[in-house]
Tab-separated table of C-alpha atoms and ligand atoms in Angstrom:
chain	number	residue	atom	x	y	z
A	9	MET	CA	-25.463	114.615	-195.109
A	10	ASP	CA	-25.804	112.739	-192.271
A	11	PHE	CA	-26.987	109.227	-192.023
A	12	LYS	CA	-27.230	108.732	-188.208
A	13	LEU	CA	-30.428	108.367	-186.655
A	14	THR	CA	-30.819	110.465	-183.646
A	15	GLU	CA	-31.328	109.065	-179.937
A	16	GLU	CA	-34.959	109.646	-180.279
A	17	HIS	CA	-35.273	107.670	-183.291
A	18	LEU	CA	-33.326	105.018	-181.808
A	19	MET	CA	-35.455	104.988	-178.874
A	20	ILE	CA	-38.745	104.625	-180.826
A	21	ARG	CA	-37.294	101.890	-183.213
A	22	ASP	CA	-36.113	100.070	-179.956
A	23	ALA	CA	-39.548	100.300	-178.338
A	24	ALA	CA	-41.438	99.216	-181.352
A	25	ARG	CA	-38.837	96.294	-181.851
A	26	ASP	CA	-39.377	95.220	-178.190
A	27	PHE	CA	-43.096	95.645	-178.525
A	28	ALA	CA	-43.474	93.907	-181.818
A	29	LYS	CA	-41.358	90.708	-180.113
A	30	THR	CA	-43.070	90.619	-176.809
A	31	GLU	CA	-46.549	91.346	-177.756
A	32	LEU	CA	-47.271	90.722	-181.376
A	33	LEU	CA	-45.009	87.290	-182.116
A	34	PRO	CA	-46.940	85.354	-179.713
A	35	GLY	CA	-49.940	84.055	-181.693
A	36	VAL	CA	-49.160	85.443	-184.884
A	37	ILE	CA	-49.308	82.141	-186.601
A	38	GLU	CA	-52.774	81.538	-185.183
A	39	ARG	CA	-54.037	84.909	-185.692
A	40	ASP	CA	-52.918	84.591	-189.538
A	41	GLU	CA	-54.761	81.031	-189.805
A	42	LYS	CA	-57.832	82.095	-188.130
A	43	GLN	CA	-58.349	85.335	-189.898
A	44	GLU	CA	-58.590	87.082	-186.583
A	45	PHE	CA	-58.439	90.681	-186.081
A	46	PRO	CA	-55.711	91.481	-183.435
A	47	THR	CA	-58.047	93.535	-180.852
A	48	GLN	CA	-56.055	92.936	-177.950
A	49	GLN	CA	-52.883	93.941	-179.803
A	50	VAL	CA	-54.401	96.918	-181.483
A	51	LYS	CA	-55.609	98.137	-177.932
A	52	LYS	CA	-51.969	97.984	-176.641
A	53	MET	CA	-50.708	99.996	-179.602
A	54	GLY	CA	-52.858	102.532	-179.066
A	55	GLU	CA	-52.079	103.007	-175.503
A	56	LEU	CA	-48.185	102.962	-176.476
A	57	GLY	CA	-49.233	105.710	-179.125
A	58	PHE	CA	-48.337	103.904	-182.329
A	59	LEU	CA	-51.882	104.767	-183.678
A	60	GLY	CA	-51.417	108.432	-183.798
A	61	MET	CA	-47.665	109.055	-183.955
A	62	MET	CA	-47.549	111.968	-186.256
A	63	VAL	CA	-50.560	113.531	-184.926
A	64	SER	CA	-49.899	116.992	-183.225
A	65	PRO	CA	-50.017	116.812	-179.261
A	66	GLU	CA	-52.887	119.220	-179.383
A	67	TYR	CA	-55.262	116.644	-180.536
A	68	GLY	CA	-53.571	113.835	-178.422
A	69	GLY	CA	-50.881	112.422	-180.838
A	70	GLY	CA	-47.190	112.010	-180.456
A	71	GLY	CA	-46.252	114.786	-182.334
A	72	MET	CA	-43.635	112.639	-184.048
A	73	ASP	CA	-41.963	113.031	-187.537
A	74	THR	CA	-42.208	110.551	-190.614
A	75	ILE	CA	-39.061	109.130	-189.887
A	76	SER	CA	-40.092	107.873	-186.252
A	77	TYR	CA	-43.336	106.673	-188.021
A	78	ILE	CA	-41.334	104.782	-190.714
A	79	LEU	CA	-39.063	103.234	-188.025
A	80	ALA	CA	-42.079	101.786	-185.921
A	81	MET	CA	-43.752	100.592	-188.987
A	82	GLU	CA	-40.769	98.578	-190.082
A	83	GLU	CA	-40.382	96.749	-186.793
A	84	ILE	CA	-43.820	96.100	-186.434
A	85	SER	CA	-43.906	94.850	-190.070
A	86	LYS	CA	-41.029	92.506	-189.494
A	87	ILE	CA	-43.377	90.388	-187.166
A	88	ASP	CA	-46.603	90.965	-188.002
A	89	ALA	CA	-47.817	92.962	-191.508
A	90	SER	CA	-51.487	92.352	-190.315
A	91	CYS	CA	-50.836	94.998	-187.397
A	92	SER	CA	-48.619	97.286	-189.408
A	93	VAL	CA	-51.472	97.962	-191.994
A	94	ILE	CA	-53.643	98.996	-189.415
A	95	VAL	CA	-51.168	101.196	-188.075
A	96	SER	CA	-50.512	102.454	-191.359
A	97	VAL	CA	-54.149	103.052	-192.315
A	98	ASN	CA	-54.763	104.938	-189.034
A	99	ASN	CA	-51.893	106.955	-189.188
A	100	SER	CA	-50.991	108.042	-192.675
A	101	LEU	CA	-54.436	108.085	-194.302
A	102	VAL	CA	-57.210	108.659	-191.825
A	103	CYS	CA	-55.357	110.931	-188.909
A	104	TRP	CA	-52.938	112.591	-191.559
A	105	GLY	CA	-55.957	113.046	-194.106
A	106	LEU	CA	-58.069	114.725	-190.984
A	107	GLU	CA	-55.371	116.837	-189.576
A	108	THR	CA	-54.191	118.281	-192.871
A	109	TYR	CA	-57.259	119.012	-194.770
A	110	GLY	CA	-59.893	118.734	-191.900
A	111	ASN	CA	-61.423	121.864	-190.009
A	112	GLU	CA	-60.955	122.578	-186.343
A	113	GLU	CA	-64.231	120.961	-185.224
A	114	GLN	CA	-63.647	117.867	-187.365
A	115	LYS	CA	-59.985	117.890	-185.807
A	116	LYS	CA	-61.387	118.377	-182.216
A	117	LYS	CA	-63.931	115.772	-182.495
A	118	TYR	CA	-62.313	112.938	-184.262
A	119	LEU	CA	-58.266	113.133	-183.913
A	120	PRO	CA	-58.201	112.448	-180.139
A	121	LYS	CA	-59.987	109.289	-180.385
A	122	LEU	CA	-58.588	107.997	-183.314
A	123	ALA	CA	-54.801	108.790	-182.508
A	124	SER	CA	-55.235	106.919	-178.764
A	125	GLY	CA	-56.722	103.896	-180.303
A	126	GLU	CA	-60.133	104.249	-178.615
A	127	SER	CA	-61.251	104.524	-182.341
A	128	ILE	CA	-60.059	103.177	-185.662
A	129	GLY	CA	-60.453	104.682	-188.995
A	130	ALA	CA	-60.861	103.521	-192.493
A	131	PHE	CA	-60.114	105.034	-195.896
A	132	CYS	CA	-62.498	104.060	-198.335
A	133	LEU	CA	-61.540	104.989	-202.025
A	134	SER	CA	-61.792	101.832	-204.140
A	135	GLU	CA	-64.892	100.341	-205.413
A	136	PRO	CA	-65.725	97.316	-207.860
A	137	GLU	CA	-65.202	99.552	-211.003
A	138	ALA	CA	-62.796	101.937	-209.406
A	139	GLY	CA	-59.301	100.928	-208.401
A	140	SER	CA	-56.341	102.011	-210.152
A	141	ASP	CA	-58.797	104.175	-212.168
A	142	ALA	CA	-59.944	105.944	-209.086
A	143	THR	CA	-61.699	108.749	-210.897
A	144	SER	CA	-64.385	106.377	-212.025
A	145	GLN	CA	-66.223	106.592	-208.741
A	146	ARG	CA	-69.702	105.103	-208.766
A	147	THR	CA	-70.357	105.982	-205.094
A	148	THR	CA	-72.705	109.249	-205.339
A	149	ALA	CA	-73.218	112.140	-202.745
A	150	ILE	CA	-76.075	113.937	-203.670
A	151	ASP	CA	-76.124	117.510	-202.212
A	152	LYS	CA	-79.536	118.156	-200.359
A	153	GLY	CA	-78.672	121.627	-198.959
A	154	ASP	CA	-77.807	120.911	-195.099
A	155	HIS	CA	-76.786	117.395	-195.965
A	156	TYR	CA	-75.890	115.015	-198.430
A	157	ILE	CA	-77.312	111.444	-199.372
A	158	LEU	CA	-74.570	108.748	-200.236
A	159	ASN	CA	-75.457	105.802	-202.479
A	160	GLY	CA	-73.024	103.098	-203.545
A	161	THR	CA	-70.595	100.511	-202.622
A	162	LYS	CA	-66.758	100.399	-201.668
A	163	ASN	CA	-64.522	97.208	-201.544
A	164	TRP	CA	-61.378	96.098	-200.159
A	165	ILE	CA	-61.683	98.329	-197.348
A	166	THR	CA	-59.134	97.694	-194.536
A	167	ASN	CA	-60.566	97.931	-191.078
A	168	GLY	CA	-63.782	97.546	-192.699
A	169	ASN	CA	-65.659	95.943	-189.825
A	170	SER	CA	-63.314	97.165	-187.052
A	171	ALA	CA	-63.213	101.025	-187.970
A	172	ASP	CA	-65.696	103.406	-186.122
A	173	TYR	CA	-64.813	106.505	-188.397
A	174	TYR	CA	-64.870	106.006	-192.396
A	175	LEU	CA	-63.269	108.455	-195.056
A	176	VAL	CA	-65.483	107.869	-197.812
A	177	ILE	CA	-64.809	109.270	-201.307
A	178	ALA	CA	-67.920	109.931	-203.473
A	179	GLN	CA	-69.176	111.731	-206.607
A	180	THR	CA	-71.397	114.694	-206.062
A	181	ASP	CA	-71.214	116.185	-209.644
A	182	ARG	CA	-70.398	113.878	-212.569
A	183	GLU	CA	-70.306	116.628	-215.109
A	184	LYS	CA	-67.336	118.204	-213.326
A	185	LYS	CA	-65.431	114.565	-213.373
A	186	HIS	CA	-62.777	114.519	-210.793
A	187	LYS	CA	-63.313	118.202	-209.614
A	188	GLY	CA	-66.871	116.913	-208.685
A	189	ILE	CA	-65.584	114.325	-205.862
A	190	ASN	CA	-66.135	115.100	-202.432
A	191	ALA	CA	-64.408	113.148	-199.001
A	192	PHE	CA	-66.801	112.810	-196.176
A	193	ILE	CA	-66.414	111.080	-192.621
A	194	LEU	CA	-68.865	108.560	-191.893
A	195	GLU	CA	-69.454	107.103	-188.676
A	196	LYS	CA	-70.294	103.326	-188.197
A	197	GLY	CA	-73.958	102.715	-187.140
A	198	MET	CA	-75.484	105.793	-189.418
A	199	GLU	CA	-78.647	104.633	-191.190
A	200	GLY	CA	-78.112	102.771	-194.445
A	201	PHE	CA	-74.631	102.085	-193.835
A	202	GLU	CA	-73.804	98.428	-194.028
A	203	VAL	CA	-70.553	96.498	-193.342
A	204	GLY	CA	-70.528	93.697	-196.202
A	205	PRO	CA	-68.713	90.507	-196.075
A	206	LYS	CA	-64.937	89.620	-194.947
A	207	GLU	CA	-62.539	89.110	-197.920
A	208	GLN	CA	-60.706	85.661	-197.447
A	209	LYS	CA	-57.105	86.551	-198.257
A	210	LEU	CA	-53.528	85.008	-199.106
A	211	GLY	CA	-51.684	87.205	-196.636
A	212	ILE	CA	-52.209	90.104	-194.049
A	213	ARG	CA	-54.862	87.889	-192.820
A	214	GLY	CA	-55.415	89.440	-189.494
A	215	SER	CA	-56.728	92.530	-190.768
A	216	ASP	CA	-60.174	92.879	-191.739
A	217	THR	CA	-60.957	93.556	-195.322
A	218	HIS	CA	-64.630	94.077	-196.211
A	219	THR	CA	-67.150	95.491	-198.803
A	220	LEU	CA	-69.201	98.625	-197.511
A	221	ASN	CA	-72.684	99.409	-198.943
A	222	PHE	CA	-74.238	102.920	-198.601
A	223	ASN	CA	-78.079	102.950	-198.910
A	224	ASP	CA	-79.539	106.528	-198.867
A	225	VAL	CA	-76.824	107.385	-196.021
A	226	LYS	CA	-77.486	110.866	-194.612
A	227	VAL	CA	-74.278	112.816	-194.072
A	228	PRO	CA	-74.480	116.292	-192.441
A	229	LYS	CA	-72.806	119.021	-194.440
A	230	GLU	CA	-70.251	119.521	-191.739
A	231	ASN	CA	-68.867	115.998	-192.405
A	232	ARG	CA	-67.543	117.011	-195.753
A	233	ILE	CA	-63.654	117.374	-195.828
A	234	GLY	CA	-62.433	120.811	-197.579
A	235	GLU	CA	-64.225	122.710	-200.149
A	236	ASP	CA	-66.678	121.429	-202.561
A	237	GLY	CA	-65.050	118.984	-205.200
A	238	PHE	CA	-61.691	118.534	-203.171
A	239	GLY	CA	-62.447	115.022	-202.612
A	240	PHE	CA	-60.040	113.502	-205.226
A	241	LYS	CA	-57.223	115.821	-204.500
A	242	PHE	CA	-57.868	115.019	-200.875
A	243	ALA	CA	-57.401	111.015	-201.944
A	244	MET	CA	-54.544	111.514	-204.168
A	245	LYS	CA	-52.511	113.779	-201.528
A	246	THR	CA	-53.167	111.263	-198.636
A	247	LEU	CA	-52.244	108.339	-200.571
A	248	SER	CA	-49.307	110.053	-201.695
A	249	GLY	CA	-47.909	109.902	-198.003
A	250	GLY	CA	-49.710	106.576	-197.598
A	251	ARG	CA	-47.235	105.016	-199.656
A	252	ILE	CA	-44.476	105.960	-197.744
A	253	GLY	CA	-45.831	103.770	-194.938
A	254	ILE	CA	-46.497	101.152	-197.080
A	255	ALA	CA	-43.055	101.091	-198.255
A	256	ALA	CA	-41.835	100.814	-194.683
A	257	GLN	CA	-44.311	97.910	-194.121
A	258	ALA	CA	-42.659	96.225	-197.245
A	259	LEU	CA	-39.033	97.026	-195.897
A	260	GLY	CA	-40.047	95.486	-192.327
A	261	ILE	CA	-41.494	92.399	-193.976
A	262	ALA	CA	-38.274	91.961	-196.259
A	263	SER	CA	-36.139	92.521	-193.237
A	264	GLY	CA	-37.856	90.407	-190.954
A	265	ALA	CA	-37.556	87.436	-193.592
A	266	TYR	CA	-33.878	88.301	-194.059
A	267	GLU	CA	-33.040	88.049	-190.384
A	268	LEU	CA	-34.803	84.439	-189.987
A	269	ALA	CA	-33.000	83.347	-193.137
A	270	ARG	CA	-29.661	84.645	-191.737
A	271	ASP	CA	-30.128	82.929	-188.475
A	272	TYR	CA	-31.283	79.616	-189.888
A	273	SER	CA	-28.620	79.428	-192.283
A	274	LYS	CA	-26.160	79.542	-189.241
A	275	ILE	CA	-27.582	76.707	-187.658
A	276	ARG	CA	-28.990	74.055	-190.322
A	277	LYS	CA	-26.211	71.908	-191.449
A	278	ALA	CA	-25.937	70.258	-194.942
A	279	PHE	CA	-22.966	68.376	-196.121
A	280	GLY	CA	-21.132	68.459	-192.700
A	281	THR	CA	-21.146	72.457	-192.457
A	282	GLU	CA	-23.635	75.131	-191.538
A	283	ILE	CA	-25.708	76.056	-194.737
A	284	CYS	CA	-24.380	79.572	-194.435
A	285	ASN	CA	-20.995	78.202	-195.400
A	286	HIS	CA	-21.933	77.065	-198.882
A	287	GLN	CA	-21.351	80.061	-201.088
A	288	ALA	CA	-24.744	79.713	-203.014
A	289	ILE	CA	-26.507	80.357	-199.625
A	290	ALA	CA	-24.032	83.248	-198.116
A	291	PHE	CA	-24.596	84.979	-201.362
A	292	LYS	CA	-28.201	84.958	-201.081
A	293	LEU	CA	-27.685	86.734	-197.824
A	294	ALA	CA	-25.690	89.361	-199.351
A	295	ASP	CA	-28.171	90.030	-202.111
A	296	MET	CA	-30.861	90.397	-199.440
A	297	TYR	CA	-28.907	92.659	-197.200
A	298	THR	CA	-27.696	95.055	-200.331
A	299	GLU	CA	-31.320	95.168	-201.576
A	300	ILE	CA	-33.011	95.879	-198.300
A	301	THR	CA	-30.186	98.609	-197.531
A	302	ALA	CA	-31.020	100.079	-200.998
A	303	ALA	CA	-34.635	100.186	-200.352
A	304	ARG	CA	-34.285	101.410	-196.596
A	305	HIS	CA	-32.601	104.351	-198.243
A	306	LEU	CA	-35.195	105.100	-200.758
A	307	VAL	CA	-37.844	104.796	-197.789
A	308	MET	CA	-36.136	107.006	-195.574
A	309	LYS	CA	-35.473	109.642	-198.207
A	310	ALA	CA	-39.060	109.699	-198.911
A	311	ALA	CA	-39.773	110.104	-195.288
A	312	TRP	CA	-37.249	112.827	-195.011
A	313	ASP	CA	-38.890	114.452	-197.920
A	314	LYS	CA	-42.051	114.573	-196.129
A	315	ASP	CA	-40.676	115.858	-193.026
A	316	GLN	CA	-38.605	118.789	-194.701
A	317	GLY	CA	-41.767	120.128	-196.566
A	318	ASN	CA	-40.353	118.988	-199.862
A	319	ASN	CA	-42.632	117.283	-202.689
A	320	TYR	CA	-42.491	113.559	-201.929
A	321	ASP	CA	-45.111	112.367	-204.783
A	322	MET	CA	-41.920	110.691	-206.725
A	323	SER	CA	-39.960	109.738	-203.871
A	324	GLY	CA	-42.608	107.791	-202.059
A	325	ALA	CA	-43.662	106.145	-205.499
A	326	MET	CA	-40.130	105.063	-205.960
A	327	ALA	CA	-39.788	103.938	-202.434
A	328	LYS	CA	-43.172	101.785	-202.540
A	329	LEU	CA	-42.355	100.447	-205.999
A	330	TYR	CA	-38.661	99.104	-205.101
A	331	ALA	CA	-39.298	98.145	-201.268
A	332	SER	CA	-42.438	96.221	-202.603
A	333	LYS	CA	-40.275	94.250	-205.018
A	334	VAL	CA	-37.453	93.658	-202.553
A	335	ALA	CA	-40.044	92.303	-200.162
A	336	MET	CA	-41.367	89.737	-202.741
A	337	ASP	CA	-37.990	88.903	-203.642
A	338	THR	CA	-36.332	88.432	-200.244
A	339	THR	CA	-39.362	86.443	-198.800
A	340	VAL	CA	-39.090	83.913	-201.867
A	341	GLU	CA	-35.408	83.853	-201.094
A	342	ALA	CA	-35.827	83.251	-197.507
A	343	VAL	CA	-38.167	80.296	-197.912
A	344	GLN	CA	-35.764	78.696	-200.330
A	345	VAL	CA	-32.829	79.252	-197.712
A	346	HIS	CA	-35.233	77.579	-195.376
A	347	GLY	CA	-35.824	74.298	-197.372
A	348	GLY	CA	-38.794	72.409	-196.536
A	349	ASN	CA	-39.158	74.252	-193.189
A	350	GLY	CA	-39.662	77.228	-195.251
A	351	TYR	CA	-43.133	75.891	-196.691
A	352	VAL	CA	-44.374	75.364	-193.149
A	353	LYS	CA	-46.029	77.734	-190.765
A	354	GLU	CA	-43.998	77.376	-187.623
A	355	TYR	CA	-40.663	78.965	-189.432
A	356	HIS	CA	-42.933	82.301	-190.203
A	357	VAL	CA	-41.370	83.012	-193.763
A	358	GLU	CA	-43.942	81.308	-195.585
A	359	ARG	CA	-46.489	83.943	-193.911
A	360	LEU	CA	-43.815	87.010	-194.784
A	361	MET	CA	-44.103	85.699	-198.548
A	362	ARG	CA	-47.761	85.988	-198.518
A	363	ASP	CA	-47.702	89.156	-196.642
A	364	ALA	CA	-45.186	90.565	-199.144
A	365	LYS	CA	-47.408	90.367	-202.205
A	366	ILE	CA	-50.304	93.032	-200.921
A	367	THR	CA	-47.366	95.700	-200.787
A	368	GLN	CA	-47.231	95.771	-204.627
A	369	ILE	CA	-51.091	96.172	-204.696
A	370	TYR	CA	-52.882	98.355	-202.430
A	371	GLU	CA	-52.251	102.072	-202.247
A	372	GLY	CA	-51.408	102.111	-206.103
A	373	THR	CA	-50.242	99.135	-207.589
A	374	SER	CA	-46.428	98.889	-208.840
A	375	GLU	CA	-47.357	99.834	-212.375
A	376	ILE	CA	-49.430	102.945	-211.098
A	377	GLN	CA	-46.189	103.770	-209.070
A	378	LYS	CA	-44.529	103.518	-212.625
A	379	ILE	CA	-47.233	106.086	-213.902
A	380	VAL	CA	-46.218	108.426	-211.054
A	381	ILE	CA	-42.550	108.283	-211.147
A	382	SER	CA	-42.528	108.675	-215.236
A	383	ARG	CA	-44.936	111.580	-214.969
A	384	GLY	CA	-42.777	113.379	-212.701
A	385	LEU	CA	-39.669	112.609	-214.981
A	386	LEU	CA	-41.283	113.738	-217.785
A	387	LYS	CA	-43.447	116.868	-216.664
A	388	ASP	CA	-40.941	119.823	-217.307
B	16	FAD	C1	-56.090	93.524	-198.967
B	16	FAD	C2	-56.451	94.673	-199.523
B	16	FAD	C3	-56.546	95.816	-198.705
B	16	FAD	C4	-57.032	97.157	-199.511
B	16	FAD	N1	-57.442	98.168	-198.694
B	16	FAD	C5	-57.952	99.326	-199.201
B	16	FAD	C6	-58.496	100.368	-198.444
B	16	FAD	O1	-58.575	100.406	-197.405
B	16	FAD	N2	-58.906	101.438	-199.004
B	16	FAD	C7	-59.235	101.335	-200.319
B	16	FAD	O2	-59.673	102.391	-200.944
B	16	FAD	N3	-58.852	100.451	-201.128
B	16	FAD	C8	-58.172	99.340	-200.682
B	16	FAD	N4	-57.678	98.417	-201.492
B	16	FAD	C9	-57.783	98.483	-202.857
B	16	FAD	C10	-56.439	98.474	-203.722
B	16	FAD	O3	-56.092	100.123	-203.410
B	16	FAD	C11	-56.687	98.110	-205.081
B	16	FAD	O4	-56.953	96.844	-205.186
B	16	FAD	C12	-55.584	98.810	-205.883
B	16	FAD	O5	-55.607	100.048	-206.101
B	16	FAD	C13	-55.715	98.015	-207.380
B	16	FAD	O6	-57.221	98.420	-208.033
B	16	FAD	P1	-57.642	96.984	-208.653
B	16	FAD	O7	-57.863	95.966	-207.522
B	16	FAD	O8	-59.020	97.592	-208.898
B	16	FAD	O9	-57.194	96.603	-210.047
B	16	FAD	P2	-57.133	97.125	-211.276
B	16	FAD	O10	-57.304	98.740	-211.450
B	16	FAD	O11	-58.779	96.726	-212.157
B	16	FAD	O12	-55.686	96.754	-211.760
B	16	FAD	C14	-55.643	95.378	-212.273
B	16	FAD	C15	-54.119	95.245	-212.984
B	16	FAD	O13	-54.295	96.344	-214.178
B	16	FAD	C16	-52.969	97.197	-213.918
B	16	FAD	N5	-53.476	98.760	-214.508
B	16	FAD	C17	-54.574	99.392	-214.202
B	16	FAD	N6	-54.461	100.402	-214.901
B	16	FAD	C18	-53.592	100.579	-215.423
B	16	FAD	C19	-52.628	101.611	-216.235
B	16	FAD	N7	-53.214	102.742	-216.419
B	16	FAD	N8	-51.262	101.297	-216.634
B	16	FAD	C20	-50.918	99.822	-216.205
B	16	FAD	N9	-51.239	99.074	-215.473
B	16	FAD	C21	-52.689	99.164	-215.234
B	16	FAD	C22	-52.793	97.105	-212.349
B	16	FAD	O14	-51.672	97.733	-212.140
B	16	FAD	C23	-53.281	95.593	-212.118
B	16	FAD	O15	-51.891	95.103	-212.164
B	16	FAD	C24	-57.127	97.236	-200.710
B	16	FAD	C25	-56.875	96.127	-201.765
B	16	FAD	C26	-56.657	94.892	-200.939
B	16	FAD	C27	-56.446	93.954	-201.685
């Protein structure tokens, strides 16, 4: 067993750390306040290769492993979780899904633009009546020979307005239940495809979350991913890896909050001494650091499983379940360490606390992760 990162991993981590400090930190409070999409920052992330890290160089990506992606996600999330969810959706849902299950034409057509950040992707599974219960798809895709006709609504879609390409899950044959579901590539501007209102959110306010409406959208058959009926499996397999990215986002939010709390406790004085000299505060730091380290081990193990070709359904679910809880607990305590300053925007921890909550909800709630884990435990 070797816990050491390679030189290359360390270089990627340091590059992401420098980028986050120099390019994402300025303006992060204002973007959160105004719910402003980080257009310039996303462009730079694309130029630096953060949007297609795991895509093969053949399709314009970085050809990196999951560990590298996780390290970058953690560093970006420490500073700006709105940017890291854009990185996560583009890398581990859209690019990975397309590269793993798309055909050669689809990969050649879409991946180079997505990997370079010239275009952004969105992953569209959730509906008003189909969140945790993703099999209850109401969006329909009727087979018309050489094309499908899509009708329905998706909601909560990250990159909803900013994306150019959308992977959309829809029901073709209701009688076949989840085996009658398909996945399609839609392009912005297709007739009948409308982007609905933007959600007003608690956290990750820089990312744009929208409802999407499909009214008789004609989608060519060549835009279907995989065989007829593969859509549900496509969504579940893709989300299984996506969860490792969200676990890394949670880890980053927790580490960012811990570092701010640690540094603040060394300068803020109360009762004649720095507050870190009060054991109640020092023990909070000890708890935070221990839990973050445990979360990091789970996240790294899940990423390693994926890189080794092992099954990562359970390890990814455990990493997300635990890291998201640590993100929540750590950010609440980081606000406490900051006292009144923790409650105002300029100290950043209140934003991290708001951002942390989403990691327990999207790409499968914590309750759904427990279903995945317990099923894995009990299946034999
Ligand atoms: C900011 C944001 C961004 C998002 N981005 C995307 C995106 O890009 N693409 C996309 O497709 N979706 C996206 N989502 C949707 C997200 O994945 C869903 O919100 C999530 O899966 C939960 O579904 P739901 O909201 O319908 O809650 P519900 O499924 O209604 O769940 C409500 C509660 O019931 C619990 N519950 C449900 N079923 C069970 C069960 N069997 N056992 C125990 N508890 C259960 C849940 O855990 C939860 O606590 C996003 C959501 C948000 C808020």
